[in-house]
Amino acid sequence: MALTRREFISGTAAGAAGLVVGGVVGKVVGGGGEDSAATTGGTVTNVSSDITAIAEARGLEPGDIAKAVKTFVPGGKPNLDEFYVFSSGGHSGQLMVMGVPSMRILKIIGVFTPESWQGWGYGSESDAIFKGGTTTNGGAVSPSRPTLTWADTHHPALSETNGEYDGRWVYIQDRANGRIAMVDLRDFKTKQIYDVPNLQSSHGGCFVTPNSEYVHISTKTPTLRPGVDPTTALENFADSFRGYSTFLALNPQTGRFDIDRSFQVELPPYTQDLADAGKLLSNGWVFIGSYNTEMAYGGNLEGNPPIEVGASKADFDYLHMVNWKKAEEVVGSRSVMQNGIRVIPLDVAVEEGILYLAPEPRSPHGADVSPSGRYIVVGGKLDPHVTIYDIEMIQKAIEAEDFEARDQFGVPILRFDSVVSGRVEVGAGPLHTQFDDKGYGYTSLFLESAVAKYSLGAPDFSPEESYKLVDKVPVHYNIGHLVAMEGDTVKPAGKYVIALNKWSIDRYAGIGTLNPQNFQLVDLTGEKMEVLSDTPIGMAEPHYVQAIRADRIKSWDVYPPGTDQITMEPSTHAIAAGAERIERNGDTVEVYMSVQRSNFKPDIIRVKKGERIVLHLTNVEVTPDATHGFAVPRYNISMSIDPGEYARIEFVADVEGAFAMYCTEFCSALHLEMQGWIIVSPEA
Ligand code: RUQ
Ligand code: CUA
């Protein structure tokens, strides 16, 4: 039946398309109606059931079909992704979220680097987070490049309660600049970037203590001590530099850093590497690997050996053991303030029994604590073994003062034999270790490109069964980290390991000279480990990943009305529909704007050149996913206002003209019409 022109405009078509009709916001649902069952998770209609014929035609092996079925997650069945993976975004500065086993990328969260989809760093209050994340805490910043807008993110850490992930917050560190960021998992957005004092760079972070008391982050390359002239600092390395182990206290309600309760322990100027927080039996300790205890500083054009040669001279470097419970007791009376944080000096740390060392063989990397907290597994890049330290032996050795020596800074070095309970020959280039629910360790083998599986010690295995290599699976080139499901907690889930491979030569269709990284999903449920799938990661080099059971995350669908994304509280500047207005105060023009399908109200803002515009935008929608963008051409402004969200932007209208502001999300059939004007007239 044909509609009249009038009927068409006022009714049927508009309703189906989700327009605003008579003030009622229609909801856009599905869109395809009955005939789109195949895309909405209903009965599959068109796919031929002759699986073998399809496989043959595509050149697939029979085994590929089982792998496909094990990992396929059809649209509309999100619960088939049993785990979320939080992956570092490497030098993209971001954090990536994926589902497991589908390995589909769900989101790339803007953290240290501007991200225009989320309006992160393009004009909203997020600009203040970037600015606040660039201080002189970790050393001066070049005045010609005053805001740090990237990071080399390595190690994400999920918050924990009783040693299990609680799905509340995730932290991620910046290896390049010694910073750390906090992301709230209610909305999957960054809330805080903190420039950690005395850390120019960092590696031993982030790692959360079992009840999220602290998040740990320590130096990578040691930092120049305050007041030292850099000219001769390298030649006087031992006196000029120091490392720092940082315990950032977390606010138990908000997850944010509480600097007043935080502290650092000063460390020798070795290159401190990866760390891990103790748990259960080792709760109260943090373990940090190190290399370059030779303190080599290079100078290959000045007649010195290159750093990698100087740093590999000794057979052993030192595993650092930091007793943070002890540090907590003495920090009030025995610390000094240094760049805004309490620091326990190195000699005090030694005197108070806060810091110990133990030898670790041949270019160590990785220091991973087993679920019971008993074992600390260290890989030696130039040694085919993993070395397994036992906290019970460590504690006895400390009590008995069973030291082989002290280093040149006076730190006691425990005897290797009195703290190591086992070594397993796993293969070439062991790096990082993860754990399953049955007492096994899984270590990545960088040189061999494989994952090794082996038994740890008691209580899961008898002495005869302990420390035995039981399986190995080849992965693609150059695996760095790996992650097992909840493999950092006191109750790992087993099931899968993901291998994070650095190279992807020959794996994917050519995309020019820079290839993606390659994540391989490994099945742990069978008798032998088996690679199930490859996923290209075309966004820099992820290092570490944590995997959490999906049902632990309780994220919001929509914000409570008027929520400020930064504070996560309702903003006093948020408005309800109907309260839109423009207020003038001197040369400031404050605009209270509502945002909903399909308009901005007000949609015209008139100012004089040089006036300051403060825009308070409230998305007054309550429909999940009804996000609107807000972009202003030529002003470098891009914002995202999710349903219920309040967002604020302040800028000087310093360019004259008529600027067509518009919504960047295709939000409704009249999305294109969701636009307006900022008119900047010549100065009065
Ligand atoms: S580190 S593999 Cu931060 Cu091993 Cu990268
Ligand atoms: Cu709102 Cu497009």
mmCIF file of N, CA and C in Angstrom, residues 27 57 95 133 157 193 260 286 292 294 299-300 307 345 348 375 432 454 546 587 609:
data_model
loop_
_atom_site.group_PDB
_atom_site.id
_atom_site.type_symbol
_atom_site.label_atom_id
_atom_site.label_comp_id
_atom_site.label_asym_id
_atom_site.label_seq_id
_atom_site.Cartn_x
_atom_site.Cartn_y
_atom_site.Cartn_z
ATOM 1 N N LYS A 27 14.052 3.643 19.297
ATOM 2 C CA LYS A 27 15.238 2.825 19.519
ATOM 3 C C LYS A 27 15.580 2.081 18.225
ATOM 4 N N ALA A 57 37.383 -27.699 -0.603
ATOM 5 C CA ALA A 57 37.443 -26.594 -1.553
ATOM 6 C C ALA A 57 38.391 -25.500 -1.068
ATOM 7 N N LEU A 95 45.816 0.105 25.418
ATOM 8 C CA LEU A 95 45.507 -1.174 26.047
ATOM 9 C C LEU A 95 44.448 -1.838 25.167
ATOM 10 N N GLY A 133 49.891 13.812 33.421
ATOM 11 C CA GLY A 133 50.775 12.649 33.309
ATOM 12 C C GLY A 133 52.155 13.025 32.811
ATOM 13 N N ALA A 157 48.117 -5.021 34.642
ATOM 14 C CA ALA A 157 47.881 -5.762 35.881
ATOM 15 C C ALA A 157 46.453 -5.517 36.339
ATOM 16 N N ILE A 193 46.715 9.103 34.849
ATOM 17 C CA ILE A 193 48.078 8.784 34.409
ATOM 18 C C ILE A 193 48.997 9.416 35.433
ATOM 19 N N ASP A 260 50.215 9.867 48.998
ATOM 20 C CA ASP A 260 50.650 10.091 50.384
ATOM 21 C C ASP A 260 50.959 8.786 51.113
ATOM 22 N N VAL A 286 58.017 -8.675 47.064
ATOM 23 C CA VAL A 286 58.023 -8.465 45.617
ATOM 24 C C VAL A 286 59.371 -8.955 45.106
ATOM 25 N N ASN A 292 72.637 -6.673 33.836
ATOM 26 C CA ASN A 292 73.645 -5.615 33.860
ATOM 27 C C ASN A 292 74.005 -5.201 35.288
ATOM 28 N N GLU A 294 76.773 -5.690 36.056
ATOM 29 C CA GLU A 294 78.129 -5.219 35.745
ATOM 30 C C GLU A 294 78.167 -3.699 35.659
ATOM 31 N N GLY A 299 79.601 2.783 25.011
ATOM 32 C CA GLY A 299 80.707 3.637 24.562
ATOM 33 C C GLY A 299 81.483 2.962 23.452
ATOM 34 N N ASN A 300 80.754 2.353 22.528
ATOM 35 C CA ASN A 300 81.439 1.575 21.486
ATOM 36 C C ASN A 300 82.217 2.436 20.494
ATOM 37 N N ILE A 307 77.252 -2.209 25.060
ATOM 38 C CA ILE A 307 76.552 -2.546 26.303
ATOM 39 C C ILE A 307 76.269 -4.038 26.405
ATOM 40 N N PRO A 345 66.021 4.889 51.900
ATOM 41 C CA PRO A 345 67.345 4.820 51.273
ATOM 42 C C PRO A 345 67.906 3.395 51.288
ATOM 43 N N VAL A 348 69.311 2.016 54.546
ATOM 44 C CA VAL A 348 68.250 1.692 55.511
ATOM 45 C C VAL A 348 67.564 0.385 55.108
ATOM 46 N N TYR A 375 56.874 -20.789 44.717
ATOM 47 C CA TYR A 375 57.986 -20.808 43.758
ATOM 48 C C TYR A 375 58.079 -19.512 42.968
ATOM 49 N N HIS A 432 59.465 -15.988 29.938
ATOM 50 C CA HIS A 432 58.402 -15.752 30.914
ATOM 51 C C HIS A 432 57.659 -17.030 31.241
ATOM 52 N N TYR A 454 56.215 -27.978 32.203
ATOM 53 C CA TYR A 454 56.966 -28.803 33.146
ATOM 54 C C TYR A 454 56.296 -28.770 34.506
ATOM 55 N N GLN A 546 47.069 -10.019 30.482
ATOM 56 C CA GLN A 546 46.440 -10.810 31.540
ATOM 57 C C GLN A 546 45.061 -11.247 31.053
ATOM 58 N N ASP A 587 33.982 37.409 29.042
ATOM 59 C CA ASP A 587 34.276 36.855 27.711
ATOM 60 C C ASP A 587 34.167 35.325 27.692
ATOM 61 N N LYS A 609 35.276 36.371 18.284
ATOM 62 C CA LYS A 609 36.642 35.860 18.277
ATOM 63 C C LYS A 609 37.355 36.247 19.578
#
